[in-house]
Short mmCIF file of C-alpha atoms and ligand atoms in Angstrom, two decimals:
data_model
loop_
_atom_site.label_atom_id
_atom_site.label_comp_id
_atom_site.label_asym_id
_atom_site.label_seq_id
_atom_site.Cartn_x
_atom_site.Cartn_y
_atom_site.Cartn_z
CA UNK A 2 -15.95 -56.17 20.39
CA UNK A 3 -13.06 -55.26 18.11
CA UNK A 4 -14.21 -57.74 15.49
CA UNK A 5 -17.60 -56.07 15.49
CA UNK A 6 -16.09 -52.60 15.26
CA UNK A 7 -13.81 -53.52 12.39
CA UNK A 8 -16.53 -55.39 10.52
CA UNK A 9 -18.80 -52.38 10.87
CA UNK A 10 -16.07 -50.15 9.41
CA UNK A 11 -15.32 -52.49 6.50
CA UNK A 12 -19.00 -52.94 5.68
CA UNK A 13 -19.60 -49.19 5.79
CA UNK A 14 -16.55 -48.57 3.60
CA UNK A 15 -17.84 -51.05 1.03
CA UNK A 16 -21.43 -49.86 1.13
CA UNK A 17 -20.66 -46.13 0.92
CA UNK A 18 -17.99 -46.44 -1.73
CA UNK A 19 -20.55 -46.27 -4.50
CA UNK A 20 -21.62 -42.80 -3.40
CA UNK A 21 -18.29 -41.50 -2.02
CA UNK A 22 -15.51 -43.31 -3.92
CA UNK A 23 -13.39 -42.76 -0.81
CA UNK A 24 -11.54 -46.09 -0.90
CA UNK A 25 -9.30 -47.49 -3.61
CA UNK A 26 -8.77 -50.74 -1.73
CA UNK A 27 -10.65 -52.35 1.14
CA UNK A 28 -9.01 -55.28 2.89
CA UNK A 29 -11.99 -57.07 4.44
CA UNK A 30 -10.29 -60.40 4.94
CA UNK A 31 -7.06 -59.11 6.44
CA UNK A 32 -8.79 -56.55 8.65
CA UNK A 33 -11.29 -59.01 10.09
CA UNK A 34 -8.54 -61.53 10.73
CA UNK A 35 -6.45 -59.01 12.64
CA UNK A 36 -9.51 -57.88 14.60
CA UNK A 37 -10.23 -61.49 15.59
CA UNK A 38 -6.68 -61.88 16.87
CA UNK A 39 -7.04 -58.66 18.86
CA UNK A 40 -10.18 -60.01 20.45
CA UNK A 41 -8.78 -63.45 21.12
CA UNK A 42 -5.65 -62.07 22.78
CA UNK A 43 -7.61 -59.51 24.81
CA UNK A 44 -5.20 -57.00 23.37
CA UNK A 45 -4.84 -53.95 25.63
CA UNK A 46 -2.56 -51.80 23.49
CA UNK A 47 -3.57 -48.13 23.00
CA UNK A 48 -5.08 -48.62 19.58
CA UNK A 49 -6.09 -52.27 19.88
CA UNK A 50 -8.78 -53.04 17.32
CA UNK A 51 -9.18 -49.43 16.16
CA UNK A 52 -10.00 -49.38 12.43
CA UNK A 53 -7.84 -46.92 10.50
CA UNK A 54 -7.93 -45.80 6.85
CA UNK A 55 -4.71 -44.77 5.12
CA UNK A 56 -4.15 -42.49 2.14
CA UNK A 57 -2.94 -44.42 -0.88
CA UNK A 58 0.46 -42.66 -0.93
CA UNK A 59 1.55 -44.23 2.37
CA UNK A 60 3.05 -47.72 2.16
CA UNK A 61 1.25 -50.56 3.90
CA UNK A 62 2.74 -54.00 3.40
CA UNK A 63 0.39 -56.29 1.49
CA UNK A 64 -1.72 -53.44 0.13
CA UNK A 65 -1.51 -51.29 -2.96
CA UNK A 66 0.07 -47.84 -3.10
CA UNK A 67 -1.21 -46.21 -6.27
CA UNK A 68 -0.92 -42.59 -5.12
CA UNK A 69 -4.07 -42.08 -7.17
CA UNK A 70 -1.98 -42.57 -10.32
CA UNK A 71 -1.95 -44.97 -13.23
CA UNK A 72 1.82 -44.93 -13.28
CA UNK A 73 1.92 -46.90 -10.02
CA UNK A 74 -1.22 -48.84 -10.82
CA UNK A 75 -1.34 -51.87 -8.60
CA UNK A 76 2.17 -51.45 -7.21
CA UNK A 77 2.37 -53.25 -3.86
CA UNK A 78 5.21 -51.98 -1.64
CA UNK A 79 7.01 -54.78 0.20
CA UNK A 80 7.32 -52.76 3.42
CA UNK A 81 5.44 -50.60 5.91
CA UNK A 82 5.92 -46.89 6.34
CA UNK A 83 7.29 -46.11 9.80
CA UNK A 84 3.98 -44.55 10.88
CA UNK A 85 2.19 -47.74 9.79
CA UNK A 86 4.68 -49.91 11.65
CA UNK A 87 3.98 -47.88 14.78
CA UNK A 88 0.20 -47.93 14.34
CA UNK A 89 0.21 -51.68 13.84
CA UNK A 90 2.47 -52.15 16.86
CA UNK A 91 -0.07 -50.18 18.87
CA UNK A 92 -2.81 -52.58 17.76
CA UNK A 93 -4.51 -50.52 15.03
CA UNK A 94 -6.23 -52.38 12.18
CA UNK A 95 -5.67 -50.86 8.73
CA UNK A 96 -8.88 -51.48 6.80
CA UNK A 97 -7.97 -49.94 3.46
CA UNK A 98 -6.32 -47.36 1.25
CA UNK A 99 -8.05 -44.10 0.48
CA UNK A 100 -8.48 -42.19 -2.75
CA UNK A 101 -6.50 -39.00 -3.27
CA UNK A 102 -5.35 -36.52 -5.86
CA UNK A 103 -2.63 -37.99 -8.04
CA UNK A 104 0.64 -37.87 -6.06
CA UNK A 105 -1.19 -35.62 -3.56
CA UNK A 106 -1.34 -32.77 -6.06
CA UNK A 107 -4.65 -31.02 -5.75
CA UNK A 108 -7.17 -29.27 -3.56
CA UNK A 109 -10.37 -31.04 -4.58
CA UNK A 110 -9.59 -34.72 -5.18
CA UNK A 111 -10.58 -34.32 -8.80
CA UNK A 112 -7.03 -35.14 -9.94
CA UNK A 113 -7.25 -38.81 -8.93
CA UNK A 114 -6.82 -41.19 -11.85
CA UNK A 115 -9.58 -43.25 -10.24
CA UNK A 116 -12.32 -40.62 -10.19
CA UNK A 117 -13.09 -37.94 -7.62
CA UNK A 118 -14.10 -38.52 -4.02
CA UNK A 119 -17.48 -37.02 -3.14
CA UNK A 120 -18.27 -34.95 -0.07
CA UNK A 121 -20.53 -36.87 2.35
CA UNK A 122 -22.33 -33.61 3.21
CA UNK A 123 -23.37 -33.07 -0.41
CA UNK A 124 -22.22 -35.51 -3.05
CA UNK A 125 -22.18 -32.91 -5.83
CA UNK A 126 -19.43 -31.11 -3.90
CA UNK A 127 -15.72 -31.82 -3.56
CA UNK A 128 -14.39 -33.23 -0.27
CA UNK A 129 -11.26 -31.11 -0.62
CA UNK A 130 -7.87 -32.49 -1.41
CA UNK A 131 -5.61 -34.04 -1.72
CA UNK A 132 -6.42 -36.43 1.16
CA UNK A 133 -10.15 -36.31 0.37
CA UNK A 134 -10.77 -40.04 0.73
CA UNK A 135 -9.40 -40.10 4.28
CA UNK A 136 -11.38 -36.99 5.25
CA UNK A 137 -14.61 -38.37 3.76
CA UNK A 138 -14.10 -41.74 5.46
CA UNK A 139 -13.83 -40.09 8.88
CA UNK A 140 -16.65 -37.61 8.22
CA UNK A 141 -18.99 -40.39 7.11
CA UNK A 142 -18.27 -42.31 10.31
CA UNK A 143 -16.60 -45.23 8.51
CA UNK A 144 -13.45 -45.00 10.64
CA UNK A 145 -12.67 -42.91 13.74
CA UNK A 146 -9.18 -42.12 12.48
CA UNK A 147 -7.40 -41.84 9.14
CA UNK A 148 -3.99 -40.80 7.90
CA UNK A 149 -3.28 -38.35 5.11
CA UNK A 150 -0.33 -36.30 3.91
CA UNK A 151 -0.07 -32.54 4.02
CA UNK A 152 2.34 -30.74 1.69
CA UNK A 153 0.41 -27.49 1.44
CA UNK A 154 -2.82 -28.20 3.26
CA UNK A 155 -3.93 -31.63 2.11
CA UNK A 156 -4.96 -32.75 5.58
CA UNK A 157 -6.31 -29.47 6.99
CA UNK A 158 -8.20 -28.37 3.87
CA UNK A 159 -10.27 -31.56 3.33
CA UNK A 160 -10.77 -31.78 7.11
CA UNK A 161 -12.39 -28.34 6.99
CA UNK A 162 -14.55 -29.12 3.96
CA UNK A 163 -15.74 -32.41 5.48
CA UNK A 164 -16.26 -31.23 9.07
CA UNK A 165 -13.57 -33.20 10.92
CA UNK A 166 -10.31 -32.45 12.73
CA UNK A 167 -7.13 -32.47 10.65
CA UNK A 168 -3.63 -32.11 12.09
CA UNK A 169 -0.41 -31.39 10.23
CA UNK A 170 2.34 -31.91 12.79
CA UNK A 171 5.58 -29.95 13.00
CA UNK A 172 8.01 -30.85 10.21
CA UNK A 173 10.16 -33.65 11.63
CA UNK A 174 7.63 -34.66 14.31
CA UNK A 175 6.92 -37.97 12.57
CA UNK A 176 8.68 -40.00 9.96
CA UNK A 177 8.13 -39.67 6.23
CA UNK A 178 9.74 -43.05 5.56
CA UNK A 179 7.26 -44.92 3.37
CA UNK A 180 5.35 -41.81 2.33
CA UNK A 181 5.71 -41.43 -1.43
CA UNK A 182 7.50 -38.09 -1.79
CA UNK A 183 5.83 -35.12 -3.44
CA UNK A 184 7.83 -32.16 -2.06
CA UNK A 185 10.15 -33.49 0.61
CA UNK A 186 10.82 -30.23 2.45
CA UNK A 187 7.07 -29.64 2.88
CA UNK A 188 5.52 -33.14 3.15
CA UNK A 189 4.27 -34.34 6.50
CA UNK A 190 1.93 -37.20 7.42
CA UNK A 191 -1.13 -35.93 9.26
CA UNK A 192 -4.14 -37.23 11.17
CA UNK A 193 -7.90 -37.00 10.66
CA UNK A 194 -10.35 -37.73 13.49
CA UNK A 195 -13.67 -36.61 14.92
CA UNK A 196 -12.40 -36.43 18.52
CA UNK A 197 -9.43 -34.43 19.74
CA UNK A 198 -8.40 -37.26 22.04
CA UNK A 199 -8.11 -39.58 19.04
CA UNK A 200 -5.82 -37.12 17.26
CA UNK A 201 -3.77 -36.91 20.46
CA UNK A 202 -3.52 -40.68 20.91
CA UNK A 203 -2.55 -41.37 17.32
CA UNK A 204 0.01 -38.57 17.30
CA UNK A 205 1.55 -40.02 20.45
CA UNK A 206 1.92 -43.34 18.67
CA UNK A 207 3.37 -42.14 15.36
CA UNK A 208 5.55 -39.25 16.58
CA UNK A 209 9.25 -39.42 17.37
CA UNK A 210 12.59 -39.86 15.69
CA UNK A 211 13.20 -42.53 13.07
CA UNK A 212 16.66 -43.63 11.94
CA UNK A 213 15.16 -44.18 8.47
CA UNK A 214 14.22 -40.49 8.07
CA UNK A 215 17.05 -38.10 8.90
CA UNK A 216 14.66 -35.15 8.94
CA UNK A 217 12.86 -36.45 12.02
CA UNK A 218 13.88 -34.67 15.21
CA UNK A 219 14.91 -36.17 18.49
CA UNK A 220 12.40 -34.13 20.47
CA UNK A 221 10.62 -35.84 23.38
CA UNK A 222 7.09 -37.06 22.62
CA UNK A 223 4.76 -35.84 25.35
CA UNK A 224 1.59 -37.62 26.44
CA UNK A 225 -0.64 -35.52 24.19
CA UNK A 226 -3.87 -36.98 25.53
CA UNK A 227 -2.96 -36.09 29.13
CA UNK A 228 -2.93 -32.32 28.60
CA UNK A 229 -6.14 -31.74 26.65
CA UNK A 230 -8.11 -30.37 29.57
CA UNK A 231 -7.12 -27.31 31.34
CA UNK A 232 -7.61 -23.68 31.61
CA UNK A 233 -7.34 -21.45 28.58
CA UNK A 234 -7.01 -18.40 30.77
CA UNK A 235 -4.13 -16.26 29.66
CA UNK A 236 -3.40 -18.25 26.51
CA UNK A 237 -2.55 -15.67 23.87
CA UNK A 238 -4.19 -16.19 20.48
CA UNK A 239 -2.89 -14.16 17.56
CA UNK A 240 -5.46 -12.67 15.20
CA UNK A 241 -4.05 -11.71 11.80
CA UNK A 242 -6.74 -9.22 10.73
CA UNK A 243 -5.23 -8.82 7.25
CA UNK A 244 -6.09 -12.45 6.42
CA UNK A 245 -9.77 -11.83 7.02
CA UNK A 246 -10.27 -9.56 4.04
CA UNK A 247 -10.54 -9.97 0.30
CA UNK A 248 -11.39 -13.38 -1.12
CA UNK A 249 -12.75 -14.78 2.13
CA UNK A 250 -16.34 -16.03 2.04
CA UNK A 251 -18.47 -13.92 4.37
CA UNK A 252 -19.99 -16.84 6.24
CA UNK A 253 -16.59 -18.43 6.80
CA UNK A 254 -15.15 -15.13 8.02
CA UNK A 255 -18.03 -14.63 10.42
CA UNK A 256 -17.83 -18.20 11.74
CA UNK A 257 -14.13 -17.89 12.50
CA UNK A 258 -14.60 -14.51 14.17
CA UNK A 259 -17.27 -16.13 16.35
CA UNK A 260 -14.67 -18.71 17.37
CA UNK A 261 -12.40 -15.85 18.43
CA UNK A 262 -15.22 -14.59 20.65
CA UNK A 263 -15.60 -18.03 22.21
CA UNK A 264 -11.90 -18.07 23.03
CA UNK A 265 -12.15 -14.61 24.54
CA UNK A 266 -14.98 -15.82 26.77
CA UNK A 267 -12.87 -18.80 27.79
CA UNK A 268 -10.27 -16.41 29.11
CA UNK A 269 -7.83 -16.35 26.21
CA UNK A 270 -6.19 -13.10 25.33
CA UNK A 271 -6.62 -12.08 21.69
CA UNK A 272 -3.67 -10.18 20.25
CA UNK A 273 -3.32 -8.62 16.80
CA UNK A 274 -0.49 -10.13 14.79
CA UNK A 275 0.91 -9.36 11.39
CA UNK A 276 2.22 -11.74 8.78
CA UNK A 277 3.51 -9.22 6.25
CA UNK A 278 4.77 -11.75 3.69
CA UNK A 279 1.73 -14.03 3.70
CA UNK A 280 0.65 -12.56 0.38
CA UNK A 281 3.59 -14.25 -1.34
CA UNK A 282 2.89 -17.68 0.10
CA UNK A 283 0.97 -19.20 -2.81
CA UNK A 284 3.56 -18.11 -5.36
CA UNK A 285 6.44 -19.33 -3.22
CA UNK A 286 4.71 -22.63 -2.46
CA UNK A 287 3.95 -23.41 -6.10
CA UNK A 288 7.56 -22.75 -7.08
CA UNK A 289 9.13 -24.84 -4.32
CA UNK A 290 6.58 -27.65 -4.40
CA UNK A 291 6.78 -28.06 -8.17
CA UNK A 292 10.59 -27.87 -8.15
CA UNK A 293 10.83 -30.67 -5.60
CA UNK A 294 8.10 -32.67 -7.33
CA UNK A 295 9.88 -32.53 -10.68
CA UNK A 296 12.89 -34.10 -9.02
CA UNK A 297 11.03 -36.63 -6.84
CA UNK A 298 8.87 -37.87 -9.70
CA UNK A 299 11.84 -38.55 -11.96
CA UNK A 300 12.00 -42.04 -10.43
CA UNK A 301 8.79 -43.14 -12.16
CA UNK A 302 10.34 -44.27 -15.38
CA UNK A 303 8.76 -47.61 -16.21
CA UNK A 304 11.76 -49.51 -14.86
CA UNK A 305 11.39 -49.50 -11.11
CA UNK A 306 7.70 -49.45 -10.28
CA UNK A 307 4.28 -50.32 -11.60
CA UNK A 308 3.27 -49.39 -15.10
CA UNK A 309 5.39 -49.61 -18.29
CA UNK A 310 4.18 -48.52 -21.72
CA UNK A 311 3.98 -51.28 -24.31
CA UNK A 312 5.77 -51.57 -27.64
CA UNK A 313 8.69 -49.34 -26.80
CA UNK A 314 11.83 -51.20 -27.83
CA UNK A 315 14.06 -48.16 -27.38
CA UNK A 316 14.91 -47.01 -23.82
CA UNK A 317 14.32 -43.26 -24.06
CA UNK A 318 11.11 -43.87 -25.94
CA UNK A 319 10.04 -46.25 -23.18
CA UNK A 320 10.64 -43.59 -20.50
CA UNK A 321 8.79 -40.99 -22.51
CA UNK A 322 5.80 -43.11 -23.38
CA UNK A 323 5.48 -44.54 -19.86
CA UNK A 324 5.40 -41.05 -18.37
CA UNK A 325 3.13 -39.74 -21.12
CA UNK A 326 0.59 -42.50 -20.52
CA UNK A 327 1.13 -42.96 -16.79
CA UNK A 328 0.84 -39.41 -15.42
CA UNK A 329 -2.30 -37.29 -15.47
CA UNK A 330 -2.48 -33.65 -16.64
CA UNK A 331 -1.94 -31.94 -13.26
CA UNK A 332 1.16 -33.99 -12.51
CA UNK A 333 2.57 -33.18 -15.93
CA UNK A 334 1.85 -29.50 -15.38
CA UNK A 335 3.74 -29.60 -12.06
CA UNK A 336 6.71 -31.46 -13.52
CA UNK A 337 6.97 -28.90 -16.33
CA UNK A 338 6.65 -25.94 -13.95
CA UNK A 339 9.20 -27.45 -11.58
CA UNK A 340 11.68 -28.23 -14.33
CA UNK A 341 11.29 -24.69 -15.61
CA UNK A 342 11.91 -22.94 -12.28
CA UNK A 343 15.01 -25.07 -11.73
CA UNK A 344 16.48 -24.60 -15.18
CA UNK A 345 19.66 -22.61 -15.78
CA UNK A 346 18.82 -18.97 -16.26
CA UNK A 347 15.57 -19.17 -14.34
CA UNK A 348 16.84 -20.76 -11.14
CA UNK A 349 17.92 -17.44 -9.62
CA UNK A 350 14.80 -15.57 -10.68
CA UNK A 351 12.37 -18.18 -9.39
CA UNK A 352 13.69 -20.98 -7.23
CA UNK A 353 16.34 -19.05 -5.30
CA UNK A 354 14.02 -16.09 -4.86
CA UNK A 355 11.26 -18.38 -3.60
CA UNK A 356 13.63 -19.90 -1.03
CA UNK A 357 14.53 -16.41 0.18
CA UNK A 358 10.89 -15.41 0.55
CA UNK A 359 10.21 -18.74 2.28
CA UNK A 360 12.65 -17.63 4.98
CA UNK A 361 10.80 -14.30 5.30
CA UNK A 362 7.52 -16.16 5.76
CA UNK A 363 9.08 -18.36 8.42
CA UNK A 364 10.48 -15.30 10.19
CA UNK A 365 7.04 -13.65 10.13
CA UNK A 366 5.76 -16.57 12.20
CA UNK A 367 8.73 -16.57 14.57
CA UNK A 368 8.14 -12.87 15.18
CA UNK A 369 4.40 -13.30 15.65
CA UNK A 370 4.94 -16.13 18.14
CA UNK A 371 6.93 -13.78 20.36
CA UNK A 372 3.57 -12.23 21.23
CA UNK A 373 1.20 -15.19 21.09
CA UNK A 374 0.97 -18.94 21.71
CA UNK A 375 -1.08 -19.74 18.59
CA UNK A 376 -2.58 -17.98 15.59
CA UNK A 377 -6.13 -18.39 14.35
CA UNK A 378 -7.17 -18.20 10.68
CA UNK A 379 -9.83 -19.73 8.47
CA UNK A 380 -8.68 -23.08 7.03
CA UNK A 381 -10.18 -22.44 3.60
CA UNK A 382 -11.56 -19.32 1.90
CA UNK A 383 -14.92 -21.00 1.16
CA UNK A 384 -16.91 -24.09 2.13
CA UNK A 385 -16.86 -27.09 -0.25
CA UNK A 386 -17.28 -26.03 -3.88
CA UNK A 387 -19.02 -27.96 -6.64
CA UNK A 388 -17.32 -30.82 -8.48
CA UNK A 389 -16.08 -29.44 -11.80
CA UNK A 390 -16.32 -25.82 -10.67
CA UNK A 391 -12.58 -25.08 -10.68
CA UNK A 392 -11.04 -27.87 -12.75
CA UNK A 393 -10.39 -25.65 -15.75
CA UNK A 394 -8.80 -22.87 -13.74
CA UNK A 395 -5.62 -24.05 -12.00
CA UNK A 396 -4.97 -20.63 -10.46
CA UNK A 397 -8.40 -20.50 -8.81
CA UNK A 398 -7.74 -24.02 -7.54
CA UNK A 399 -4.32 -23.04 -6.15
CA UNK A 400 -5.87 -20.10 -4.28
CA UNK A 401 -7.74 -22.57 -2.06
CA UNK A 402 -4.49 -23.21 -0.28
CA UNK A 403 -3.93 -19.62 0.74
CA UNK A 404 -4.35 -20.24 4.48
CA UNK A 405 -2.61 -23.59 4.68
CA UNK A 406 0.62 -23.44 2.64
CA UNK A 407 2.38 -21.08 5.05
CA UNK A 408 2.60 -23.73 7.78
CA UNK A 409 4.39 -26.11 5.43
CA UNK A 410 6.74 -23.39 4.21
CA UNK A 411 7.61 -22.53 7.82
CA UNK A 412 7.53 -26.14 9.08
CA UNK A 413 5.14 -25.28 11.92
CA UNK A 414 2.14 -27.39 13.02
CA UNK A 415 -1.43 -26.60 12.00
CA UNK A 416 -4.78 -28.00 13.09
CA UNK A 417 -8.14 -27.54 11.40
CA UNK A 418 -11.16 -27.66 13.69
CA UNK A 419 -14.83 -27.80 12.66
CA UNK A 420 -16.85 -24.82 13.88
CA UNK A 421 -20.26 -25.10 12.28
CA UNK A 422 -22.24 -25.35 9.08
CA UNK A 423 -22.90 -22.77 6.39
CA UNK A 424 -26.43 -21.78 5.34
CA UNK A 425 -26.14 -24.56 2.73
CA UNK A 426 -25.28 -27.03 5.48
CA UNK A 427 -21.65 -27.37 4.48
CA UNK A 428 -18.94 -27.59 7.16
CA UNK A 429 -16.72 -24.64 8.06
CA UNK A 430 -13.35 -25.06 9.74
CA UNK A 431 -10.90 -22.78 11.46
CA UNK A 432 -7.16 -23.26 11.68
CA UNK A 433 -4.82 -23.00 14.64
CA UNK A 434 -1.13 -22.51 13.89
CA UNK A 435 1.56 -22.72 16.55
CA UNK A 436 5.32 -22.60 17.07
CA UNK A 437 7.46 -25.69 16.45
CA UNK A 438 6.45 -28.63 18.68
CA UNK A 439 3.37 -26.79 20.01
CA UNK A 440 0.98 -29.65 19.22
CA UNK A 441 -0.05 -29.87 22.90
CA UNK A 442 -1.19 -26.22 22.78
CA UNK A 443 -3.12 -26.68 19.54
CA UNK A 444 -4.83 -29.82 20.84
CA UNK A 445 -5.71 -28.18 24.14
CA UNK A 446 -7.12 -25.12 22.36
CA UNK A 447 -9.26 -27.21 20.03
CA UNK A 448 -10.45 -29.38 22.90
CA UNK A 449 -11.41 -26.32 24.92
CA UNK A 450 -13.36 -24.88 22.02
CA UNK A 451 -15.20 -28.11 21.16
CA UNK A 452 -16.25 -28.51 24.78
CA UNK A 453 -18.30 -25.32 24.57
CA UNK A 454 -19.21 -25.61 20.91
CA UNK A 455 -19.23 -29.30 20.01
CA UNK A 456 -19.65 -30.22 16.37
CA UNK A 457 -22.18 -33.03 16.61
CA UNK A 458 -23.93 -32.83 13.23
CA UNK A 459 -23.59 -35.82 10.92
CA UNK A 460 -23.56 -35.73 7.11
CA UNK A 461 -26.43 -37.21 5.08
CA UNK A 462 -24.10 -39.89 3.69
CA UNK A 463 -23.08 -41.63 6.87
CA UNK A 464 -22.30 -45.09 8.23
N1 LIG B 505 -3.32 -28.27 -2.77
C1 LIG B 505 -1.90 -28.23 -2.64
C2 LIG B 505 -1.26 -28.73 -3.91
O1 LIG B 505 -1.98 -29.08 -4.80
C3 LIG B 505 -1.45 -29.03 -1.45
C4 LIG B 505 -1.39 -30.47 -1.69
C5 LIG B 505 -0.92 -31.25 -0.52
O2 LIG B 505 -0.87 -30.75 0.61
N2 LIG B 505 -0.52 -32.48 -0.78
O3 LIG B 505 -0.06 -28.76 -4.04
#
């Protein structure tokens, strides 16, 4: 059985790659071999024989880790990320590495050095970013589960645009060891799936402290799958009315308000909440994320990893030319912005100020959660936009992240849940945000909603 399942996944990944470009590497031989072993040993582990796709910025031993960048090229890390170690120990079969925006910087997957991923619902549209390959692979039915990384929305946003579930866990819930760093205080590995129980199972496997990542927390890992059912009576859902105004697509706004009505019917109590500093979130995020990126990406210098520019006998020239040729335009823009906001004279005006406002944003949530158990928002302001539509306007692109960056700034968990299709048959998602370690609540809420309003439609490009 598991051999058949894995072969189906690998074949679908290969066949659909021409139209989706979702995978940068597919490991047919290795995956089939591991599936055969699973079958032979009658493996009973939780994820035995489950095919999983992994974003190409998470290290898997024996596979590439390009991060969607030429500068890493065909770099093959000699070790597994902790989350991979745990998935493999639970029996999962990694079938390949998925396409993404270069170093996870982007909202549309158009910043990959290896071409954009296409949305399986409409291949002239973006899948969202930066984990677009993982989202598309799950949406197209290639794999039931995929991993991505979420620094400012890169799991939840493509999940919404592709019509699947996307979870960004609490900061520190799972290890970042082996995730190539973009902005370390915001980065978190997240999960894509079509079923809530799959998100729950995978989270249970990858969560928990890791001695190799000191930012993981020693908080008990509950049995997430055991608490999905249950009454939503009396659960308090916060509704931040101010986030449902300007800039939000009408259909998306209506769809999410309909979800609120469903929750009301299920017995939840809807309470108005305010997030007074949410309006600063994009500015704060793009200062902090670029500052941390400029530092993290200093390590790509032509000495340690992957690509090195040719004919550069002098050291500084070698660094310069390697970075000039190896990085794409968005990554360069971020490094320049980040270096600028950290530079003497500007540090106080930008970086320090951004950190102060980050605290205000976090406190907004802590205050709101005194009156509610979760907050509902749209995941994205619009459904999937056209390829090329926003590439020349970085600010318009950054505004896509308006609903998602706050969770990373505050460190709280967020889950995007599909709630229907637009008039153009493009998926719409809503987002649930909760207090630290409230993953069980978010999973239970999404499960309860999907029981009454299941999302069963399949995209035209499908396995
Ligand atoms: N779109 C955001 C950015 O470009 C978020 C990316 C992410 O979460 N990795 O920074």
